[in-house]
Amino acid sequence: MTLVSSKPLASTDMKPLVWQSHETVVASATTLGILRRFPRLMREAVKLAWAANRRDLLLAVSLNLLAGVCMVSGLVSGTVVLSRLLSQAMTWESLQAASGPLVMVCTLAVLRSSLLALASWSQARLRPQVERIVAARLAMAGTRLPLADFDEPELYDFMRLAKDRGLHEAPEMVQRMVDVAAAVIGLAAAGSVLAATHPVLLPLVLIASVPDGWAAARAGLMRYRLMFQLTASRRRKWILHELMCGRASALEVRAYMMREFLLEEYDKISAQEERLELRLSRREFVVGLQGVSARGLCAGVVYGALAILVGTGMVGVGAAATAVIAVQVSNSSLRNLVGSATSCFQSGLYFEDLVSFLATATARSRRDERPGPADFETISADGIGFAYPGTDSRVIHDVSVRVRKGEMIALVGENGSGKSTLAKLLAGFYEVTEGAVRWDGDDIQGVRREDLWRHVAVIAQDYTQWPLSARHNIVMGNRPDEDGLASAALASGADSVIAGLPEGYDTLLDRRFKGGQELSKGQWQRVAAARAFYRDASLLICDEPTAAMDPAAENALLTAIREFAEDRAVILITHRLEAVRHCDRAYVLAHGRVAESGTHDDLLSLGGLYYESYMLQARRYGRMPGLDPV
Ligand SMILES: Nc1ncnc2c1ncn2[C@@H]1O[C@H](COP(=O)(O)OP(=O)(O)O)[C@@H](O)[C@H]1O
Ligand SMILES: [Mg+2]
């Protein structure tokens, strides 16, 4: 999506984003439906935490459990203390009698706090470990996906959503689940004391907690809905921020004086967000107020019941006092439970995206398959057709081409005629929809991709400017072989570029980092060519490899490619028809079909498309065809 366009851009110009629609789907899903999927999500979260560090997980839960036991014992001892102090007039003896249990109460309180602190420590330790494992799984899944999947906008956005939110929410989900467990344990502890005091107290306390629970759940749901509403606008803001402050658009923001327009746009979205946030905080306040008022009423009922129980002698004064404490404790545990459950629920929605993305990616990653060839002599396409994933229209129709080792073939044709696509099909980056690509007569369908790509080197049309050193931009993560590196750099002309860098091969080629250097497009293209030469593969694909080069560099590179082709198969995609003269054969593509094919001379004598383009170029450059060296 390009935001910098010549016509003024209103915020409505931005297309609804795919993940906005995705989230609308999630947001519109029924609470019940989500709740039904929850047990599975919780299982996944436990599995994740278990894989991250089972010791910390077990510690976090069992320490909370022990803290719960301390709480029960503390409350029981508290009852003893209070009954000894309150059941008769305060005397030295009664104080002495209460001192033992009192020490017990204090010890248990300290023990409980220490256990809870240790439990939080385990929980905190779990967080980065879960994050690391999720990040690794995401990266593994993302790099394993077939290239074609990156052409499916839905899947691509799904991956980004899983990464952007899932990565953050997975540890959150684990954290909240332990919180839920801790709150349940606390509640069970306080509840058991209440139930032991008098059976009617427990249901009463539960009823008294309803208003609070209701208010917290409502507020949580409202915040969650707003979060969904804001996701798309937050992303818009992020894009705008990138445009305003990013490096790629810095020049045009200034040249086209886009600053004010972008700022205005940014502020418009911020104002909209602010309005929604303010409205939400007002509604949260109202709901909170309702909850608090209802809680007051319910507390009155509970304490009234307690008073009746004491008055009728059904419950002792000491036990009643403990019950008051237990009511407080269970109330706060309940509030924690509702709070953690709501957060767990919210995280769960994003966590679900992560879980299902990982499942989808695993299902889609190729589990091939037949081993590929150790090498090849000939690669051919036989009547192939191809449509990009997620599109209906074929961009390649009934194409047959071949290339043999020791040959250099050219693919020519106007922009969009299918040259790059055809080259990618021959190398097995995409799978054909019709016909077959054969390596030595063997259909490559179902062949392990790595076995094919091992033999392929590409000077891609949209090569990557890796933010790495010049050396690693050529050796690409392999152990550098200095001789190979030097000859690849020499052949591509990258050697003179690197010689001009302050730290030679060790110079970082990214200006965003301190000490990083910027290369021009043509210089980058030489580095990209060196990368392909260094790979030393049997099939070399050169996709418009000289598009940004000066004429001298272009000539030098084309000569080097020709030399390289001596014992390899080379596919050269170019608009410089002079270069075709030195190819064994050229295929002229038009609208995804092979319109003409043959040697340079054959094609000229046909007097068709190739001839016309060639004459046009010859006139443009003011040269007579056939007189240029390559
Ligand atoms: N990833 C893609 N998804 C969908 N369509 C694509 C994709 N890449 C290219 N196309 C379409 O396929 C056609 C051929 O593209 P391409 O092979 O890149 O042409 P060329 O290299 O000859 O300029 C074009 O119409 C282009 O719009
Ligand atoms: Mg292309």
XYZ file of C-alpha atoms and ligand atoms in Angstrom:
658
model
C 0.000 0.000 0.000
C 1.483 3.324 -0.990
C 0.334 6.311 0.929
C 2.446 8.848 -0.864
C 0.405 9.510 -3.944
C -0.003 12.526 -6.167
C -3.598 13.132 -5.209
C -4.579 14.322 -1.770
C -5.168 11.496 0.594
C -8.016 11.419 3.030
C -7.881 8.962 5.858
C -10.647 7.043 4.132
C -8.286 6.501 1.194
C -6.534 3.868 3.142
C -8.017 0.566 2.254
C -9.489 -1.402 5.096
C -6.640 -3.587 6.165
C -6.770 -7.296 5.963
C -6.147 -7.740 9.616
C -8.818 -5.261 10.378
C -11.277 -7.589 8.705
C -9.633 -10.481 10.467
C -10.169 -8.793 13.787
C -13.706 -7.884 12.962
C -14.283 -11.587 12.530
C -12.709 -12.262 15.896
C -14.529 -9.390 17.543
C -17.853 -10.527 16.201
C -17.315 -14.080 17.364
C -19.589 -14.956 20.221
C -18.188 -14.990 23.711
C -19.510 -18.500 24.078
C -17.730 -19.630 20.949
C -14.486 -18.205 22.233
C -15.031 -19.765 25.647
C -15.548 -23.112 24.007
C -12.154 -22.884 22.328
C -10.534 -21.806 25.550
C -9.656 -25.184 27.077
C -7.620 -26.005 23.977
C -5.824 -22.683 24.191
C -5.056 -23.258 27.851
C -3.650 -26.653 27.010
C -1.457 -25.052 24.359
C -0.271 -22.409 26.814
C 0.618 -25.054 29.401
C 2.460 -27.033 26.738
C 4.369 -23.913 25.770
C 5.299 -23.082 29.358
C 6.254 -26.712 29.902
C 8.528 -26.610 26.867
C 9.998 -23.258 27.933
C 10.875 -24.339 31.473
C 8.860 -26.964 33.296
C 10.700 -26.337 36.564
C 9.645 -22.705 36.705
C 6.084 -23.580 35.760
C 5.794 -26.243 38.446
C 7.456 -23.959 40.983
C 5.099 -21.079 40.206
C 2.004 -23.248 40.693
C 3.209 -25.253 43.687
C 4.512 -22.193 45.531
C 1.102 -20.592 45.094
C -0.456 -23.779 46.406
C 1.792 -23.727 49.472
C 0.945 -20.061 50.007
C -2.729 -21.098 49.962
C -2.051 -23.709 52.634
C -0.307 -21.044 54.724
C -3.324 -18.807 54.321
C -5.724 -21.490 55.569
C -3.474 -22.316 58.503
C -3.069 -18.617 59.251
C -6.808 -18.066 59.275
C -7.356 -21.105 61.498
C -4.699 -19.886 63.941
C -6.258 -16.428 63.717
C -9.582 -17.891 64.804
C -7.888 -19.465 67.836
C -6.186 -16.160 68.732
C -9.390 -14.165 68.414
C -11.557 -16.612 70.291
C -9.046 -16.758 73.130
C -8.919 -12.983 73.276
C -12.587 -12.202 72.712
C -14.378 -15.044 74.436
C -13.546 -13.733 77.912
C -12.326 -10.563 79.598
C -8.779 -9.737 78.598
C -6.418 -11.093 81.276
C -2.729 -11.841 81.433
C -3.622 -15.558 81.133
C -5.790 -15.094 78.075
C -3.018 -13.047 76.457
C -0.517 -15.787 77.238
C -2.860 -18.409 75.882
C -3.192 -16.430 72.655
C 0.515 -15.708 72.216
C 1.418 -19.144 70.845
C -1.145 -19.051 68.017
C -0.321 -15.353 67.497
C 3.318 -16.180 66.782
C 2.027 -18.890 64.472
C -0.158 -16.344 62.630
C 2.802 -14.005 62.169
C 5.124 -16.780 61.019
C 2.567 -18.072 58.552
C 1.975 -14.565 57.212
C 5.710 -14.066 56.615
C 5.999 -17.533 55.101
C 3.059 -16.912 52.825
C 4.442 -13.593 51.583
C 7.828 -15.198 50.948
C 6.226 -18.059 49.031
C 4.218 -15.615 46.953
C 7.348 -13.587 46.229
C 9.170 -16.737 45.137
C 6.178 -17.705 42.993
C 6.272 -14.296 41.266
C 9.966 -14.787 40.677
C 9.328 -18.120 38.945
C 6.570 -16.521 36.933
C 8.814 -13.656 35.911
C 11.519 -16.133 34.896
C 9.029 -17.983 32.763
C 8.149 -14.935 30.708
C 11.365 -14.382 28.696
C 11.748 -18.110 28.245
C 8.291 -18.439 26.745
C 8.934 -15.397 24.578
C 12.140 -16.911 23.258
C 10.577 -20.215 22.375
C 7.647 -18.527 20.628
C 9.975 -16.233 18.676
C 12.012 -19.233 17.573
C 8.931 -21.188 16.509
C 7.572 -18.226 14.580
C 10.861 -17.653 12.793
C 11.132 -21.332 12.003
C 7.587 -21.447 10.644
C 8.037 -18.228 8.656
C 11.250 -19.324 6.973
C 9.839 -22.752 6.151
C 6.764 -21.489 4.335
C 6.819 -21.993 0.583
C 7.596 -18.789 -1.336
C 4.146 -18.927 -2.912
C 2.549 -18.386 0.495
C 4.008 -14.897 0.621
C 1.779 -14.032 -2.317
C -1.329 -14.762 -0.280
C -2.145 -11.516 1.473
C -4.307 -13.273 4.054
C -1.594 -15.656 5.085
C 1.026 -12.956 5.096
C -1.072 -10.728 7.309
C -1.935 -13.679 9.475
C 1.772 -14.226 10.006
C 2.344 -10.595 10.867
C -0.534 -10.605 13.305
C 0.805 -13.768 14.919
C 4.212 -12.158 15.166
C 3.215 -8.672 16.260
C 0.618 -9.638 18.824
C 1.034 -13.358 19.426
C 4.658 -12.996 20.344
C 3.755 -10.549 23.064
C 0.557 -12.238 24.166
C 1.886 -15.798 24.505
C 3.953 -15.077 27.632
C 1.124 -12.860 28.817
C -1.279 -15.764 28.443
C 1.018 -18.068 30.435
C 1.441 -15.399 33.099
C -2.274 -14.793 33.390
C -3.000 -18.493 33.558
C -0.697 -18.866 36.535
C -2.437 -15.805 38.017
C -5.793 -17.508 37.512
C -4.461 -20.647 39.183
C -3.105 -18.572 42.087
C -6.418 -16.744 42.491
C -8.352 -20.027 42.433
C -6.043 -21.442 45.100
C -6.458 -18.296 47.243
C -10.206 -18.441 46.822
C -10.355 -22.114 47.690
C -8.282 -21.458 50.818
C -10.433 -18.573 52.036
C -13.600 -20.437 51.009
C -12.676 -23.523 52.975
C -12.195 -21.422 56.119
C -15.555 -19.761 55.568
C -17.293 -23.060 54.915
C -15.728 -24.435 58.079
C -16.959 -21.412 60.065
C -20.525 -21.868 58.856
C -21.883 -23.500 55.682
C -24.039 -20.495 54.816
C -21.100 -18.081 54.698
C -19.465 -19.416 51.560
C -22.475 -19.031 49.233
C -23.116 -15.640 50.818
C -19.604 -14.428 50.039
C -19.850 -15.764 46.521
C -23.087 -13.865 46.028
C -21.513 -10.749 47.516
C -18.751 -10.943 44.920
C -21.128 -11.025 41.983
C -21.346 -7.223 41.528
C -17.583 -6.829 41.513
C -17.116 -9.712 39.139
C -19.804 -8.374 36.867
C -18.297 -4.873 36.832
C -14.781 -6.174 36.137
C -15.972 -8.487 33.359
C -17.997 -5.731 31.717
C -15.156 -3.244 31.880
C -12.781 -5.886 30.538
C -15.062 -6.693 27.633
C -15.510 -3.025 26.793
C -11.752 -2.467 26.785
C -11.238 -5.556 24.677
C -13.759 -4.364 22.087
C -12.137 -0.967 21.948
C -8.774 -2.598 21.455
C -10.096 -4.296 18.348
C -11.659 -1.116 17.129
C -8.350 0.658 17.491
C -6.088 -1.950 15.932
C -6.534 -0.718 12.389
C -6.104 2.915 13.306
C -3.035 2.108 15.400
C -1.537 0.438 12.364
C -2.381 3.455 10.241
C -0.651 5.643 12.765
C 2.351 3.378 12.717
C 2.517 3.542 8.909
C 2.184 7.314 8.977
C 4.883 7.551 11.599
C 7.164 5.437 9.440
C 6.443 7.698 6.473
C 7.110 10.854 8.446
C 10.210 9.716 10.273
C 11.483 6.803 8.190
C 14.545 6.884 6.013
C 12.993 5.502 2.848
C 10.465 8.322 2.495
C 12.557 11.107 4.051
C 13.478 12.646 0.706
C 9.979 12.686 -0.743
C 8.410 13.970 2.470
C 10.613 17.017 1.996
C 10.596 17.280 -1.782
C 6.796 17.069 -1.989
C 6.345 18.995 1.262
C 4.174 16.275 2.692
C 4.907 17.178 6.295
C 1.814 19.162 7.129
C -0.491 16.804 5.346
C 0.933 13.779 7.128
C 0.872 15.503 10.505
C -2.729 16.481 9.994
C -3.603 12.939 9.039
C -1.783 11.603 12.075
C -3.557 14.008 14.366
C -6.948 13.178 12.882
C -6.483 9.528 13.770
C -5.097 10.375 17.208
C -8.092 12.608 17.934
C -10.456 9.830 16.936
C -8.648 7.415 19.229
C -8.697 9.908 22.042
C -12.464 10.354 21.720
C -12.999 6.605 21.926
C -10.638 6.247 24.888
C -12.349 9.061 26.773
C -15.762 7.576 26.110
C -14.535 4.232 27.349
C -13.097 5.665 30.553
C -16.432 7.354 31.281
C -18.281 4.102 30.736
C -15.764 2.215 32.842
C -16.335 4.724 35.619
C -20.116 4.251 35.458
C -19.833 0.478 35.469
C -17.314 0.619 38.326
C -19.647 2.882 40.304
C -22.559 0.512 39.792
C -20.364 -2.390 40.905
C -19.183 -0.571 44.020
C -22.732 0.442 45.031
C -24.005 -3.076 44.552
C -21.019 -4.407 46.446
C -21.891 -2.138 49.395
C -25.396 -3.572 49.434
C -24.211 -7.154 49.229
C -21.569 -6.600 51.901
C -24.390 -5.319 54.136
C -26.239 -8.591 53.534
C -23.184 -10.721 54.332
C -22.310 -8.826 57.486
C -25.995 -8.837 58.519
C -26.064 -12.605 58.142
C -22.877 -12.860 60.131
C -24.368 -10.696 62.890
C -27.471 -12.936 63.006
C -25.255 -16.025 63.213
C -23.287 -14.502 66.087
C -26.414 -13.154 67.787
C -28.134 -16.531 67.684
C -24.982 -18.142 69.030
C -24.512 -20.286 65.933
C -21.060 -18.829 65.386
C -18.560 -17.722 68.038
C -17.186 -14.183 68.151
C -13.673 -15.296 67.292
C -14.868 -17.344 64.322
C -17.000 -14.401 63.167
C -13.980 -12.108 63.281
C -11.996 -14.612 61.233
C -14.925 -14.877 58.849
C -14.721 -11.101 58.331
C -11.055 -11.473 57.361
C -11.877 -14.480 55.167
C -14.578 -12.452 53.445
C -12.028 -9.747 52.668
C -9.493 -12.273 51.445
C -11.948 -14.195 49.303
C -13.279 -10.947 47.871
C -9.851 -9.846 46.808
C -9.086 -13.337 45.455
C -12.300 -13.226 43.481
C -11.445 -9.824 42.107
C -8.013 -11.148 41.136
C -9.623 -14.169 39.565
C -12.008 -12.089 37.481
C -9.206 -9.703 36.520
C -6.784 -12.459 35.534
C -9.478 -14.448 33.768
C -10.447 -11.377 31.738
C -6.812 -10.686 30.799
C -6.307 -14.360 30.075
C -9.339 -14.264 27.826
C -8.057 -11.198 25.980
C -4.562 -12.606 25.560
C -6.150 -15.864 24.520
C -7.673 -14.251 21.455
C -4.274 -13.219 20.142
C -2.675 -16.359 21.430
C -5.195 -18.248 19.331
C -3.886 -16.444 16.260
C -0.395 -17.542 17.116
C -1.405 -21.142 17.748
C -3.409 -21.408 14.561
C -0.732 -19.680 12.492
C 1.871 -22.136 13.747
C -0.490 -25.005 12.970
C -1.198 -23.628 9.488
C 2.481 -23.055 8.800
C 3.351 -26.556 9.915
C 0.631 -27.997 7.736
C 1.800 -25.970 4.759
C 5.508 -26.465 5.045
C 6.607 -29.043 2.576
C 7.264 -32.389 3.975
C 8.714 -33.733 0.812
C 9.374 -35.714 -0.769
C 11.589 -37.216 -3.315
C 15.304 -36.454 -3.180
C 16.476 -34.157 -5.955
C 19.169 -34.689 -8.548
C 22.862 -34.575 -7.639
C 23.316 -32.345 -10.673
C 21.644 -31.772 -14.032
C 22.406 -31.435 -17.708
C 19.179 -29.961 -19.029
C 16.273 -28.039 -17.547
C 13.107 -27.777 -19.568
C 9.602 -26.438 -19.274
C 7.037 -28.396 -21.222
C 3.792 -26.604 -21.942
C 3.669 -24.957 -18.534
C 0.983 -22.628 -17.237
C 0.991 -20.674 -14.016
C -1.221 -18.397 -11.944
C 0.069 -16.778 -8.768
C -1.542 -18.111 -5.604
C -4.754 -16.334 -4.742
C -5.262 -15.113 -8.315
C -7.287 -16.636 -11.128
C -5.512 -15.209 -14.099
C -2.671 -17.153 -15.629
C 0.492 -15.138 -16.141
C 2.236 -17.974 -18.008
C 0.452 -19.864 -20.791
C 1.634 -22.999 -22.496
C 5.315 -22.121 -22.377
C 8.041 -24.526 -23.489
C 11.693 -23.586 -23.070
C 14.936 -25.399 -22.319
C 18.440 -24.653 -21.175
C 21.417 -26.966 -21.096
C 24.640 -26.771 -19.131
C 27.147 -24.751 -21.125
C 24.323 -22.678 -22.609
C 23.240 -19.162 -21.947
C 19.667 -18.382 -22.904
C 17.924 -15.038 -22.811
C 14.380 -14.215 -21.791
C 13.253 -10.937 -23.285
C 9.956 -9.121 -23.511
C 8.192 -6.084 -22.185
C 7.531 -5.401 -18.479
C 5.077 -7.851 -17.006
C 5.397 -10.367 -19.842
C 6.358 -13.124 -17.379
C 10.158 -13.347 -17.617
C 10.893 -13.326 -13.888
C 8.023 -15.695 -13.228
C 9.244 -18.171 -15.824
C 12.762 -18.149 -14.386
C 11.399 -18.784 -10.892
C 9.339 -21.690 -12.188
C 12.368 -23.268 -13.867
C 14.321 -23.054 -10.613
C 11.461 -24.525 -8.575
C 10.622 -21.451 -6.485
C 6.996 -21.840 -7.505
C 5.128 -24.860 -8.736
C 3.517 -24.843 -12.148
C -0.229 -25.008 -12.462
C -0.074 -26.927 -15.749
C 2.552 -28.846 -17.659
C 5.849 -29.806 -16.107
C 9.278 -28.422 -15.351
C 11.802 -31.191 -15.838
C 15.367 -31.470 -14.697
C 16.981 -34.092 -16.895
C 13.575 -35.327 -17.916
C 12.426 -35.745 -14.317
C 9.366 -33.748 -13.254
C 10.409 -31.647 -10.240
C 6.926 -31.742 -8.723
C 7.296 -33.225 -5.240
C 11.076 -33.018 -5.238
C 12.716 -31.690 -2.066
C 13.201 -27.976 -2.768
C 16.545 -27.646 -1.003
C 17.932 -30.308 -3.332
C 17.038 -28.085 -6.285
C 18.046 -24.744 -4.809
C 21.461 -26.110 -3.947
C 22.165 -25.927 -7.695
C 20.710 -22.459 -8.230
C 22.248 -18.995 -7.935
C 20.140 -15.919 -8.532
C 20.901 -12.301 -9.219
C 17.381 -11.299 -8.299
C 15.634 -8.342 -9.861
C 14.681 -7.143 -6.404
C 17.763 -8.400 -4.616
C 18.041 -7.866 -0.905
C 20.325 -5.239 0.534
C 21.342 -7.275 3.541
C 22.197 -5.128 6.549
C 25.419 -7.132 6.971
C 29.069 -6.612 6.193
C 30.172 -6.538 2.538
C 31.718 -9.966 3.089
C 28.495 -11.517 4.330
C 26.540 -9.802 1.576
C 28.537 -12.052 -0.735
C 29.172 -15.248 1.214
C 25.665 -15.116 2.700
C 26.269 -16.748 6.032
C 28.666 -19.375 4.689
C 32.202 -19.737 5.943
C 34.163 -17.328 3.730
C 36.490 -18.892 1.215
C 38.834 -15.977 0.567
C 39.902 -17.086 -2.925
C 36.329 -17.699 -4.031
C 35.320 -14.378 -2.563
C 38.084 -12.518 -4.369
C 37.301 -14.062 -7.745
C 33.519 -13.511 -7.356
C 34.163 -9.886 -6.456
C 36.531 -9.467 -9.380
C 34.116 -11.015 -11.889
C 31.188 -8.878 -10.751
C 33.134 -5.642 -10.395
C 32.281 -5.574 -6.684
C 36.009 -5.573 -5.887
C 36.429 -1.928 -6.833
C 33.323 -0.997 -4.806
C 34.654 -2.808 -1.752
C 38.139 -1.360 -2.190
C 36.571 2.079 -1.734
C 34.907 1.172 1.567
C 36.593 2.339 4.777
C 36.866 -1.135 6.250
C 36.848 -3.119 3.021
C 34.986 -6.406 3.315
C 34.193 -5.733 6.962
C 32.235 -2.564 6.247
C 28.628 -2.733 7.304
C 26.384 -1.959 4.334
C 23.591 -0.200 6.166
C 23.563 3.477 7.018
C 20.977 2.996 9.732
C 23.771 1.709 11.937
C 26.784 3.583 13.183
C 29.726 3.179 10.818
C 27.453 1.748 8.120
C 27.990 2.773 4.500
C 25.567 3.459 1.696
C 26.069 2.038 -1.773
C 24.488 3.302 -4.956
C 22.006 1.079 -6.792
C 24.595 0.156 -9.407
C 27.169 -0.657 -6.727
C 24.642 -2.795 -4.909
C 23.936 -4.626 -8.127
C 27.611 -5.560 -8.398
C 27.514 -6.939 -4.857
C 24.364 -8.918 -5.700
C 26.148 -10.326 -8.762
C 29.195 -11.270 -6.666
C 26.833 -13.121 -4.341
C 25.573 -15.255 -7.220
C 29.062 -15.915 -8.628
C 30.333 -16.922 -5.197
C 27.547 -19.473 -4.902
C 29.105 -21.310 -7.820
C 25.920 -23.155 -8.781
C 25.092 -25.042 -11.970
C 22.133 -22.815 -12.829
C 22.590 -19.057 -12.773
C 19.579 -16.802 -13.131
C 20.400 -13.186 -13.906
C 17.239 -11.100 -13.701
C 18.028 -7.728 -15.250
C 21.402 -7.833 -13.534
C 22.724 -4.635 -15.048
C 19.630 -2.432 -14.861
C 21.294 0.196 -12.659
C 24.870 -0.155 -13.911
C 26.962 2.245 -15.927
C 27.828 1.018 -19.451
C 31.360 -0.061 -18.544
C 30.215 -2.064 -15.550
C 27.406 -3.545 -17.631
C 29.772 -4.719 -20.331
C 32.167 -6.165 -17.785
C 29.438 -8.054 -15.962
C 27.898 -9.461 -19.142
C 31.319 -10.682 -20.205
C 31.825 -12.290 -16.800
C 28.433 -13.982 -16.997
C 29.278 -15.344 -20.407
C 32.513 -16.794 -19.079
C 30.653 -18.196 -16.130
C 28.260 -19.906 -18.544
C 30.975 -22.073 -20.015
C 30.154 -25.065 -17.869
C 26.882 -23.902 -16.367
C 23.374 -23.116 -17.467
C 22.628 -19.398 -17.482
C 19.269 -17.679 -17.876
C 19.705 -14.017 -18.647
C 16.724 -11.711 -18.400
C 17.505 -8.404 -20.014
C 16.181 -5.474 -21.959
C 19.571 -4.880 -23.539
C 19.081 -6.807 -26.723
C 22.725 -6.360 -27.630
C 23.487 -8.841 -24.875
C 21.320 -11.443 -26.604
C 23.804 -11.630 -29.463
C 26.046 -13.680 -27.208
C 23.310 -16.023 -26.012
C 22.712 -19.425 -27.500
C 19.020 -18.752 -27.788
C 16.439 -16.208 -26.765
C 12.761 -16.567 -25.944
C 10.652 -13.506 -26.556
C 7.760 -13.438 -24.118
C 4.554 -11.529 -24.690
C 1.624 -11.732 -22.283
C 3.002 -14.873 -20.701
C 3.522 -16.751 -23.987
C 6.603 -17.441 -26.027
C 6.007 -15.266 -29.068
C 9.335 -15.896 -30.806
C 12.449 -17.892 -30.135
C 15.836 -18.543 -31.701
C 19.274 -17.012 -31.951
C 19.748 -13.269 -32.187
C 20.157 -13.522 -35.955
C 17.137 -15.849 -36.344
C 15.022 -13.424 -34.382
C 16.141 -10.417 -36.375
C 15.382 -12.172 -39.626
C 11.864 -12.965 -38.383
C 11.126 -9.256 -38.550
C 8.708 -9.510 -35.636
C 8.588 -8.265 -32.048
C 12.263 -8.795 -31.405
C 13.276 -7.045 -34.584
C 11.121 -4.030 -33.752
C 12.487 -3.706 -30.228
C 16.000 -4.113 -31.450
C 15.650 -1.408 -34.089
C 14.049 0.879 -31.523
C 16.987 0.432 -29.178
C 19.484 0.879 -31.958
C 17.859 4.166 -32.954
C 17.609 5.341 -29.353
C 21.265 4.754 -28.668
C 22.194 6.152 -32.069
C 24.149 3.070 -32.980
C 24.019 0.719 -35.841
C 22.811 -2.648 -34.759
C 25.531 -5.213 -34.554
C 28.382 -2.786 -34.016
C 28.377 -2.772 -30.221
C 30.692 -4.880 -28.215
C 29.090 -6.560 -25.249
N 3.839 -12.186 -6.641
C 2.950 -11.960 -7.590
N 1.629 -12.131 -7.354
C 0.730 -11.912 -8.322
N 1.028 -11.519 -9.553
C 2.324 -11.320 -9.846
C 3.349 -11.524 -8.875
N 4.536 -11.254 -9.455
C 4.270 -10.894 -10.714
N 2.947 -10.934 -10.957
C 2.281 -10.647 -12.221
O 2.751 -11.593 -13.152
C 2.963 -10.986 -14.404
C 4.379 -11.277 -14.856
O 5.268 -10.687 -13.960
P 6.841 -10.842 -14.087
O 7.154 -12.260 -14.336
O 7.457 -10.219 -12.896
O 7.126 -9.986 -15.375
P 8.489 -9.489 -15.997
O 9.609 -10.077 -15.199
O 8.462 -9.990 -17.380
O 8.476 -8.015 -15.963
C 2.669 -9.509 -14.225
O 1.390 -9.269 -14.747
C 2.666 -9.289 -12.735
O 1.717 -8.337 -12.390
Mg 10.961 -9.174 -13.982
